PDB file of C-alpha atoms and ligand atoms in Angstrom:
ATOM      1  CA  UNK Z   1      -6.862   0.397  22.340  1.00 72.00           C
ATOM      2  CA  UNK Z   2      -4.996   3.445  20.720  1.00 89.00           C
ATOM      3  CA  UNK Z   3      -2.955   3.073  17.383  1.00 96.00           C
ATOM      4  CA  UNK Z   4      -1.313   6.046  16.449  1.00 96.00           C
ATOM      5  CA  UNK Z   5      -0.386   4.922  13.034  1.00 97.00           C
ATOM      6  CA  UNK Z   6      -0.825   1.295  11.194  1.00 98.00           C
ATOM      7  CA  UNK Z   7       1.097   0.233   8.450  1.00 98.00           C
ATOM      8  CA  UNK Z   8       0.686  -2.476   5.668  1.00 98.00           C
ATOM      9  CA  UNK Z   9       3.906  -3.553   4.483  1.00 97.00           C
ATOM     10  CA  UNK Z  10       4.360  -4.862   0.817  1.00 96.00           C
ATOM     11  CA  UNK Z  11       6.842  -6.724  -0.895  1.00 93.00           C
ATOM     12  CA  UNK Z  12      10.365  -6.437   0.735  1.00 91.00           C
ATOM     13  CA  UNK Z  13       8.562  -5.464   4.159  1.00 93.00           C
ATOM     14  CA  UNK Z  14       7.189  -8.337   6.372  1.00 95.00           C
ATOM     15  CA  UNK Z  15       7.974  -6.963   9.572  1.00 93.00           C
ATOM     16  CA  UNK Z  16       8.430  -3.639  10.917  1.00 95.00           C
ATOM     17  CA  UNK Z  17      12.121  -2.378  12.246  1.00 94.00           C
ATOM     18  CA  UNK Z  18      12.350  -0.853  15.723  1.00 93.00           C
ATOM     19  CA  UNK Z  19       8.811  -2.209  16.653  1.00 96.00           C
ATOM     20  CA  UNK Z  20       9.588  -2.735  20.557  1.00 96.00           C
ATOM     21  CA  UNK Z  21       7.503  -4.846  23.154  1.00 97.00           C
ATOM     22  CA  UNK Z  22       5.297  -6.521  20.129  1.00 97.00           C
ATOM     23  CA  UNK Z  23       2.205  -7.935  20.653  1.00 97.00           C
ATOM     24  CA  UNK Z  24       0.014 -10.412  18.209  1.00 98.00           C
ATOM     25  CA  UNK Z  25      -3.217 -10.230  17.453  1.00 98.00           C
ATOM     26  CA  UNK Z  26      -5.310 -12.405  15.369  1.00 97.00           C
ATOM     27  CA  UNK Z  27      -8.420 -11.190  14.173  1.00 94.00           C
ATOM     28  CA  UNK Z  28     -11.671 -12.974  13.222  1.00 91.00           C
ATOM     29  CA  UNK Z  29     -13.109 -10.861  10.379  1.00 96.00           C
ATOM     30  CA  UNK Z  30     -16.648 -11.370   8.667  1.00 94.00           C
ATOM     31  CA  UNK Z  31     -14.761 -11.533   5.612  1.00 95.00           C
ATOM     32  CA  UNK Z  32     -12.072 -14.111   6.931  1.00 96.00           C
ATOM     33  CA  UNK Z  33      -8.401 -14.164   7.836  1.00 96.00           C
ATOM     34  CA  UNK Z  34      -6.059 -11.272   7.174  1.00 98.00           C
ATOM     35  CA  UNK Z  35      -2.873 -12.175   5.491  1.00 97.00           C
ATOM     36  CA  UNK Z  36      -1.535 -12.657   9.217  1.00 97.00           C
ATOM     37  CA  UNK Z  37      -1.284 -11.445  12.415  1.00 98.00           C
ATOM     38  CA  UNK Z  38      -1.318  -7.536  13.340  1.00 98.00           C
ATOM     39  CA  UNK Z  39       1.559  -6.850  15.348  1.00 98.00           C
ATOM     40  CA  UNK Z  40       1.355  -4.140  17.674  1.00 98.00           C
ATOM     41  CA  UNK Z  41       4.330  -2.247  19.623  1.00 97.00           C
ATOM     42  CA  UNK Z  42       5.945   0.988  20.457  1.00 97.00           C
ATOM     43  CA  UNK Z  43       7.439   2.932  17.922  1.00 96.00           C
ATOM     44  CA  UNK Z  44       9.218   6.360  18.736  1.00 90.00           C
ATOM     45  CA  UNK Z  45       7.142   6.598  21.876  1.00 93.00           C
ATOM     46  CA  UNK Z  46       4.122   5.938  19.964  1.00 96.00           C
ATOM     47  CA  UNK Z  47       1.729   2.766  19.180  1.00 97.00           C
ATOM     48  CA  UNK Z  48       2.352   1.436  15.623  1.00 98.00           C
ATOM     49  CA  UNK Z  49       0.390  -1.558  13.909  1.00 98.00           C
ATOM     50  CA  UNK Z  50       2.025  -3.367  11.670  1.00 98.00           C
ATOM     51  CA  UNK Z  51       0.475  -6.110   8.959  1.00 98.00           C
ATOM     52  CA  UNK Z  52       2.379  -7.669   6.317  1.00 98.00           C
ATOM     53  CA  UNK Z  53       0.359  -7.744   3.233  1.00 98.00           C
ATOM     54  CA  UNK Z  54       1.704 -10.806   1.679  1.00 97.00           C
ATOM     55  CA  UNK Z  55       2.357 -12.808   4.910  1.00 95.00           C
ATOM     56  CA  UNK Z  56       5.130 -12.694   6.708  1.00 93.00           C
ATOM     57  CA  UNK Z  57       6.799 -15.249   4.340  1.00 92.00           C
ATOM     58  CA  UNK Z  58       5.179 -13.352   1.182  1.00 93.00           C
ATOM     59  CA  UNK Z  59       2.899 -16.566   0.491  1.00 93.00           C
ATOM     60  CA  UNK Z  60      -0.023 -14.316  -0.577  1.00 95.00           C
ATOM     61  CA  UNK Z  61       0.126 -13.207  -4.420  1.00 96.00           C
ATOM     62  CA  UNK Z  62      -1.455  -9.734  -4.966  1.00 97.00           C
ATOM     63  CA  UNK Z  63      -4.897 -11.018  -6.355  1.00 97.00           C
ATOM     64  CA  UNK Z  64      -5.109 -13.131  -3.515  1.00 97.00           C
ATOM     65  CA  UNK Z  65      -4.698 -10.670  -0.786  1.00 97.00           C
ATOM     66  CA  UNK Z  66      -7.638 -10.513   1.541  1.00 98.00           C
ATOM     67  CA  UNK Z  67      -7.940  -6.759   1.652  1.00 98.00           C
ATOM     68  CA  UNK Z  68     -11.588  -6.519   2.951  1.00 98.00           C
ATOM     69  CA  UNK Z  69     -10.251  -8.630   6.020  1.00 98.00           C
ATOM     70  CA  UNK Z  70      -7.043  -6.779   6.366  1.00 98.00           C
ATOM     71  CA  UNK Z  71      -8.560  -3.510   6.524  1.00 98.00           C
ATOM     72  CA  UNK Z  72     -11.323  -4.808   8.887  1.00 98.00           C
ATOM     73  CA  UNK Z  73      -8.359  -6.053  11.417  1.00 98.00           C
ATOM     74  CA  UNK Z  74      -6.928  -2.864  11.240  1.00 98.00           C
ATOM     75  CA  UNK Z  75     -10.037  -0.820  12.142  1.00 98.00           C
ATOM     76  CA  UNK Z  76     -11.364  -3.314  14.530  1.00 97.00           C
ATOM     77  CA  UNK Z  77      -7.870  -2.867  16.658  1.00 97.00           C
ATOM     78  CA  UNK Z  78      -8.467   1.019  16.574  1.00 97.00           C
ATOM     79  CA  UNK Z  79      -6.372   1.960  14.060  1.00 98.00           C
ATOM     80  CA  UNK Z  80      -7.495   5.255  11.977  1.00 97.00           C
ATOM     81  CA  UNK Z  81      -4.640   6.498  10.171  1.00 98.00           C
ATOM     82  CA  UNK Z  82      -3.304   3.704   7.751  1.00 98.00           C
ATOM     83  CA  UNK Z  83      -0.055   3.787   5.415  1.00 98.00           C
ATOM     84  CA  UNK Z  84       0.004   1.273   2.777  1.00 98.00           C
ATOM     85  CA  UNK Z  85       3.714   0.626   1.638  1.00 98.00           C
ATOM     86  CA  UNK Z  86       3.751  -0.402  -1.957  1.00 98.00           C
ATOM     87  CA  UNK Z  87       6.378  -1.795  -4.160  1.00 97.00           C
ATOM     88  CA  UNK Z  88       5.830  -0.412  -7.741  1.00 98.00           C
ATOM     89  CA  UNK Z  89       7.217   0.057 -11.263  1.00 98.00           C
ATOM     90  CA  UNK Z  90       7.984   3.355 -12.441  1.00 98.00           C
ATOM     91  CA  UNK Z  91       6.554   4.580 -15.593  1.00 98.00           C
ATOM     92  CA  UNK Z  92       7.288   8.280 -15.418  1.00 98.00           C
ATOM     93  CA  UNK Z  93      11.141   9.157 -16.620  1.00 98.00           C
ATOM     94  CA  UNK Z  94      12.003  10.450 -13.021  1.00 98.00           C
ATOM     95  CA  UNK Z  95      10.501   7.543 -10.861  1.00 98.00           C
ATOM     96  CA  UNK Z  96      13.234   5.231 -11.250  1.00 97.00           C
ATOM     97  CA  UNK Z  97      14.466   2.581  -9.082  1.00 97.00           C
ATOM     98  CA  UNK Z  98      14.681   3.455  -5.415  1.00 97.00           C
ATOM     99  CA  UNK Z  99      12.816   6.627  -5.821  1.00 98.00           C
ATOM    100  CA  UNK Z 100      10.052   7.006  -3.197  1.00 98.00           C
ATOM    101  CA  UNK Z 101       6.607   8.430  -4.225  1.00 98.00           C
ATOM    102  CA  UNK Z 102       3.169   9.745  -2.415  1.00 98.00           C
ATOM    103  CA  UNK Z 103       0.947   9.450  -5.216  1.00 99.00           C
ATOM    104  CA  UNK Z 104      -2.391  11.188  -5.441  1.00 98.00           C
ATOM    105  CA  UNK Z 105      -4.417   9.380  -7.964  1.00 99.00           C
ATOM    106  CA  UNK Z 106      -5.320   5.840  -9.015  1.00 98.00           C
ATOM    107  CA  UNK Z 107      -6.406   3.927 -11.938  1.00 98.00           C
ATOM    108  CA  UNK Z 108      -7.578   0.469 -11.297  1.00 98.00           C
ATOM    109  CA  UNK Z 109      -7.400  -2.253 -13.744  1.00 98.00           C
ATOM    110  CA  UNK Z 110      -7.454  -5.377 -11.152  1.00 98.00           C
ATOM    111  CA  UNK Z 111     -10.430  -7.592 -11.804  1.00 98.00           C
ATOM    112  CA  UNK Z 112     -12.172 -10.216  -9.604  1.00 97.00           C
ATOM    113  CA  UNK Z 113     -11.088  -8.818  -6.252  1.00 97.00           C
ATOM    114  CA  UNK Z 114     -13.894  -7.826  -3.666  1.00 96.00           C
ATOM    115  CA  UNK Z 115     -13.680  -3.958  -3.743  1.00 96.00           C
ATOM    116  CA  UNK Z 116     -16.398  -2.973  -1.205  1.00 96.00           C
ATOM    117  CA  UNK Z 117     -17.678  -3.958   2.031  1.00 94.00           C
ATOM    118  CA  UNK Z 118     -21.348  -3.560   0.525  1.00 91.00           C
ATOM    119  CA  UNK Z 119     -20.768  -6.922  -1.438  1.00 82.00           C
ATOM    120  CA  UNK Z 120     -22.331  -8.934   1.400  1.00 80.00           C
ATOM    121  CA  UNK Z 121     -26.144 -10.261   1.321  1.00 83.00           C
ATOM    122  CA  UNK Z 122     -28.393  -7.516   2.758  1.00 85.00           C
ATOM    123  CA  UNK Z 123     -25.841  -4.863   3.225  1.00 84.00           C
ATOM    124  CA  UNK Z 124     -26.421  -1.288   2.803  1.00 86.00           C
ATOM    125  CA  UNK Z 125     -25.435  -0.184  -0.697  1.00 88.00           C
ATOM    126  CA  UNK Z 126     -23.173   3.170  -0.216  1.00 88.00           C
ATOM    127  CA  UNK Z 127     -21.484   5.182  -3.336  1.00 93.00           C
ATOM    128  CA  UNK Z 128     -19.087   6.928  -1.409  1.00 94.00           C
ATOM    129  CA  UNK Z 129     -16.769   9.836  -2.984  1.00 97.00           C
ATOM    130  CA  UNK Z 130     -13.374   8.759  -4.423  1.00 98.00           C
ATOM    131  CA  UNK Z 131     -12.417  11.866  -6.167  1.00 98.00           C
ATOM    132  CA  UNK Z 132      -9.529  11.900  -4.061  1.00 98.00           C
ATOM    133  CA  UNK Z 133      -8.493   8.381  -3.381  1.00 98.00           C
ATOM    134  CA  UNK Z 134      -6.002   9.144  -0.625  1.00 98.00           C
ATOM    135  CA  UNK Z 135      -6.617  11.262   2.376  1.00 98.00           C
ATOM    136  CA  UNK Z 136      -4.894  14.681   1.430  1.00 98.00           C
ATOM    137  CA  UNK Z 137      -4.145  15.327   5.288  1.00 98.00           C
ATOM    138  CA  UNK Z 138      -2.411  12.405   5.508  1.00 98.00           C
ATOM    139  CA  UNK Z 139      -0.483  12.609   2.307  1.00 98.00           C
ATOM    140  CA  UNK Z 140       0.841  15.995   3.684  1.00 98.00           C
ATOM    141  CA  UNK Z 141       1.693  14.600   6.844  1.00 98.00           C
ATOM    142  CA  UNK Z 142       3.611  11.507   5.042  1.00 98.00           C
ATOM    143  CA  UNK Z 143       5.476  14.181   2.759  1.00 98.00           C
ATOM    144  CA  UNK Z 144       6.382  16.365   5.721  1.00 98.00           C
ATOM    145  CA  UNK Z 145       7.677  13.585   7.716  1.00 98.00           C
ATOM    146  CA  UNK Z 146       9.907  12.669   4.876  1.00 98.00           C
ATOM    147  CA  UNK Z 147      11.344  16.211   4.738  1.00 98.00           C
ATOM    148  CA  UNK Z 148      12.083  16.332   8.302  1.00 97.00           C
ATOM    149  CA  UNK Z 149      14.033  12.744   8.008  1.00 97.00           C
ATOM    150  CA  UNK Z 150      15.796  14.444   5.012  1.00 97.00           C
ATOM    151  CA  UNK Z 151      14.906  11.562   2.422  1.00 98.00           C
ATOM    152  CA  UNK Z 152      13.764  12.903  -1.006  1.00 97.00           C
ATOM    153  CA  UNK Z 153      10.251  11.882  -1.993  1.00 98.00           C
ATOM    154  CA  UNK Z 154       7.956  12.958  -4.835  1.00 98.00           C
ATOM    155  CA  UNK Z 155       4.847  14.492  -4.088  1.00 98.00           C
ATOM    156  CA  UNK Z 156       2.045  13.173  -6.580  1.00 98.00           C
ATOM    157  CA  UNK Z 157       1.455  10.814  -9.225  1.00 98.00           C
ATOM    158  CA  UNK Z 158      -0.887   8.382 -10.923  1.00 99.00           C
ATOM    159  CA  UNK Z 159      -0.670   4.692  -9.372  1.00 99.00           C
ATOM    160  CA  UNK Z 160      -1.868   2.392 -11.862  1.00 98.00           C
ATOM    161  CA  UNK Z 161      -3.321  -1.008 -10.286  1.00 98.00           C
ATOM    162  CA  UNK Z 162      -2.572  -4.200 -12.336  1.00 98.00           C
ATOM    163  CA  UNK Z 163      -3.714  -7.631 -11.434  1.00 98.00           C
ATOM    164  CA  UNK Z 164      -0.616  -9.647 -11.209  1.00 96.00           C
ATOM    165  CA  UNK Z 165       1.231 -11.553 -10.249  1.00 97.00           C
ATOM    166  CA  UNK Z 166       2.929 -11.719 -13.633  1.00 97.00           C
ATOM    167  CA  UNK Z 167       4.413  -8.214 -14.449  1.00 97.00           C
ATOM    168  CA  UNK Z 168       3.052  -6.254 -17.447  1.00 98.00           C
ATOM    169  CA  UNK Z 169       3.682  -6.415 -21.556  1.00 97.00           C
ATOM    170  CA  UNK Z 170       5.331  -3.147 -22.976  1.00 97.00           C
ATOM    171  CA  UNK Z 171       2.061  -2.733 -24.698  1.00 98.00           C
ATOM    172  CA  UNK Z 172       0.154  -2.658 -21.624  1.00 98.00           C
ATOM    173  CA  UNK Z 173       2.357  -0.207 -19.646  1.00 98.00           C
ATOM    174  CA  UNK Z 174       2.320   2.185 -22.838  1.00 98.00           C
ATOM    175  CA  UNK Z 175      -1.427   2.165 -22.616  1.00 98.00           C
ATOM    176  CA  UNK Z 176      -1.024   2.826 -19.087  1.00 98.00           C
ATOM    177  CA  UNK Z 177       1.145   5.816 -20.004  1.00 98.00           C
ATOM    178  CA  UNK Z 178      -1.550   7.100 -22.404  1.00 98.00           C
ATOM    179  CA  UNK Z 179      -3.807   7.106 -19.397  1.00 98.00           C
ATOM    180  CA  UNK Z 180      -1.933   9.226 -17.502  1.00 98.00           C
ATOM    181  CA  UNK Z 181      -0.329   6.534 -14.981  1.00 98.00           C
ATOM    182  CA  UNK Z 182       2.835   7.269 -13.199  1.00 98.00           C
ATOM    183  CA  UNK Z 183       3.273   4.320 -11.391  1.00 98.00           C
ATOM    184  CA  UNK Z 184       2.214   0.537 -11.944  1.00 98.00           C
ATOM    185  CA  UNK Z 185       1.764  -1.797  -8.926  1.00 98.00           C
ATOM    186  CA  UNK Z 186      -0.488  -4.457  -8.085  1.00 98.00           C
ATOM    187  CA  UNK Z 187      -1.875  -4.156  -4.706  1.00 98.00           C
ATOM    188  CA  UNK Z 188      -2.908  -0.307  -4.453  1.00 98.00           C
ATOM    189  CA  UNK Z 189      -6.400  -1.070  -5.166  1.00 98.00           C
ATOM    190  CA  UNK Z 190      -8.852  -2.246  -3.586  1.00 98.00           C
ATOM    191  CA  UNK Z 191      -6.941  -1.441  -0.461  1.00 98.00           C
ATOM    192  CA  UNK Z 192      -7.414   2.222  -0.826  1.00 98.00           C
ATOM    193  CA  UNK Z 193     -11.301   2.133  -1.322  1.00 98.00           C
ATOM    194  CA  UNK Z 194     -11.739  -0.226   1.179  1.00 98.00           C
ATOM    195  CA  UNK Z 195      -9.933   2.174   3.709  1.00 98.00           C
ATOM    196  CA  UNK Z 196     -12.267   5.002   2.238  1.00 98.00           C
ATOM    197  CA  UNK Z 197     -15.257   2.624   2.956  1.00 97.00           C
ATOM    198  CA  UNK Z 198     -14.131   2.419   6.588  1.00 97.00           C
ATOM    199  CA  UNK Z 199     -13.580   5.984   6.829  1.00 98.00           C
ATOM    200  CA  UNK Z 200     -10.208   5.341   7.357  1.00 98.00           C
ATOM    201  CA  UNK Z 201      -7.321   7.953   6.784  1.00 98.00           C
ATOM    202  CA  UNK Z 202      -5.137   6.364   3.965  1.00 98.00           C
ATOM    203  CA  UNK Z 203      -2.023   7.179   2.198  1.00 98.00           C
ATOM    204  CA  UNK Z 204       0.689   5.362  -0.047  1.00 98.00           C
ATOM    205  CA  UNK Z 205       4.070   5.410   0.233  1.00 98.00           C
ATOM    206  CA  UNK Z 206       5.181   3.856  -2.895  1.00 98.00           C
ATOM    207  CA  UNK Z 207       8.593   2.371  -3.676  1.00 98.00           C
ATOM    208  CA  UNK Z 208      10.134   2.161  -6.687  1.00 98.00           C
ATOM    209  CA  UNK Z 209      11.667  -1.287  -7.458  1.00 97.00           C
ATOM    210  CA  UNK Z 210      12.357  -1.189 -11.220  1.00 97.00           C
ATOM    211  CA  UNK Z 211      11.314   0.718 -14.438  1.00 97.00           C
ATOM    212  CA  UNK Z 212       7.880  -0.778 -15.894  1.00 98.00           C
ATOM    213  CA  UNK Z 213       8.317  -2.505 -19.017  1.00 97.00           C
ATOM    214  CA  UNK Z 214       9.639  -0.930 -21.848  1.00 96.00           C
ATOM    215  CA  UNK Z 215      10.353   2.068 -19.653  1.00 97.00           C
ATOM    216  CA  UNK Z 216      14.108   1.288 -18.793  1.00 93.00           C
ATOM    217  CA  UNK Z 217      17.321  -0.032 -20.980  1.00 89.00           C
ATOM    218  CA  UNK Z 218      16.586  -3.357 -19.998  1.00 85.00           C
ATOM    219  CA  UNK Z 219      14.933  -5.891 -22.309  1.00 85.00           C
ATOM    220  CA  UNK Z 220      13.681  -8.051 -19.135  1.00 90.00           C
ATOM    221  CA  UNK Z 221      13.089  -7.006 -15.800  1.00 91.00           C
ATOM    222  CA  UNK Z 222      14.968  -9.034 -13.190  1.00 90.00           C
ATOM    223  CA  UNK Z 223      13.550 -10.066 -10.099  1.00 90.00           C
ATOM    224  CA  UNK Z 224      16.747 -10.187  -8.245  1.00 92.00           C
ATOM    225  CA  UNK Z 225      17.175  -6.694  -9.404  1.00 90.00           C
ATOM    226  CA  UNK Z 226      13.283  -5.597  -8.316  1.00 93.00           C
ATOM    227  CA  UNK Z 227      14.235  -6.745  -4.425  1.00 93.00           C
ATOM    228  CA  UNK Z 228      17.733  -5.567  -4.306  1.00 95.00           C
ATOM    229  CA  UNK Z 229      16.307  -1.858  -5.180  1.00 96.00           C
ATOM    230  CA  UNK Z 230      13.184  -2.662  -2.871  1.00 96.00           C
ATOM    231  CA  UNK Z 231      15.515  -3.314  -0.006  1.00 95.00           C
ATOM    232  CA  UNK Z 232      17.437  -0.139  -0.356  1.00 95.00           C
ATOM    233  CA  UNK Z 233      13.796   1.837  -0.711  1.00 96.00           C
ATOM    234  CA  UNK Z 234      12.693  -0.110   2.366  1.00 96.00           C
ATOM    235  CA  UNK Z 235      15.378   1.018   4.651  1.00 95.00           C
ATOM    236  CA  UNK Z 236      14.323   4.497   4.510  1.00 95.00           C
ATOM    237  CA  UNK Z 237      10.800   3.557   5.596  1.00 96.00           C
ATOM    238  CA  UNK Z 238      11.070   3.454   9.138  1.00 95.00           C
ATOM    239  CA  UNK Z 239      12.796   6.581   9.462  1.00 95.00           C
ATOM    240  CA  UNK Z 240      10.187   8.488   7.280  1.00 97.00           C
ATOM    241  CA  UNK Z 241       7.309   6.845   9.666  1.00 96.00           C
ATOM    242  CA  UNK Z 242       9.214   7.674  13.084  1.00 94.00           C
ATOM    243  CA  UNK Z 243       8.469  11.385  12.096  1.00 95.00           C
ATOM    244  CA  UNK Z 244       4.952  10.599  10.930  1.00 96.00           C
ATOM    245  CA  UNK Z 245       4.114   8.601  14.058  1.00 94.00           C
ATOM    246  CA  UNK Z 246       4.588  11.512  16.347  1.00 88.00           C
ATOM    247  CA  UNK Z 247       2.601  13.799  14.111  1.00 84.00           C
TER     248      UNK Z 247
HETATM  249  N1  HPA V   1       4.745  -3.672 -12.404  1.00 61.84           N
HETATM  250  C1  HPA V   1       3.815  -4.235 -11.179  1.00 61.84           C
HETATM  251  N2  HPA V   1       3.821  -4.090  -9.991  1.00 61.84           N
HETATM  252  C2  HPA V   1       5.336  -3.953  -9.836  1.00 61.84           C
HETATM  253  C3  HPA V   1       6.239  -3.703 -10.514  1.00 61.84           C
HETATM  254  C4  HPA V   1       6.212  -3.617 -11.800  1.00 61.84           C
HETATM  255  O1  HPA V   1       6.632  -3.221 -12.740  1.00 61.84           O
HETATM  256  N3  HPA V   1       7.364  -3.448  -9.812  1.00 61.84           N
HETATM  257  C5  HPA V   1       6.956  -3.705  -8.482  1.00 61.84           C
HETATM  258  N4  HPA V   1       5.680  -4.175  -8.378  1.00 61.84           N
END
């Protein structure tokens, strides 16, 4: 099966608007169950595969997502280019609510997650290069697709991946800022590294839902506000990806 583009939807993106003639695929993987069925359909005259990272009813928290099964399922269905759509908090001043970012670096603060396909008895141990955690050519295509759609997107930024599901403390975000993080999210890793192990092209489309703890004016971060901002940013995603799927 040819798949022109695979999309892993994050918080706020549980199905892909405009996907025509959808078929559902429940994939058995050596790593267990993916977050749900992969839905494959026609989009802009091409084949697009969609998987909801947290499940279609948002029942899988970030630290319990079976990232290995998700990537394996997409790969086994024939996907070679994957866009991870991720809700994030903004740390950098110009990365406020509703801003869209295509990050170019990652710092991983998660723990206790399976971060490699080598993590099984008898598997060959591989030390892959991860200097550039995202596929630069796909990042470029994604940025060009957004530009064609007339949607402003920030090129580059460091994604700090935290464990969740709770949001961070102000001190944690202050430390992440000192480390050089521009964004914070709970699902960027190990998804990116597992994609690399499978030699998938992978890039992240980060949707800023809120200023991270201590970065905005509010004393507290409201979940209602997060989802309102996310809904607005998510509405732009199909327009961006409509151009990407064709490229
Ligand atoms: N922190 C971590 N993940 C997030 C945030 C945040 O502030 N907002 C949306 N996803």
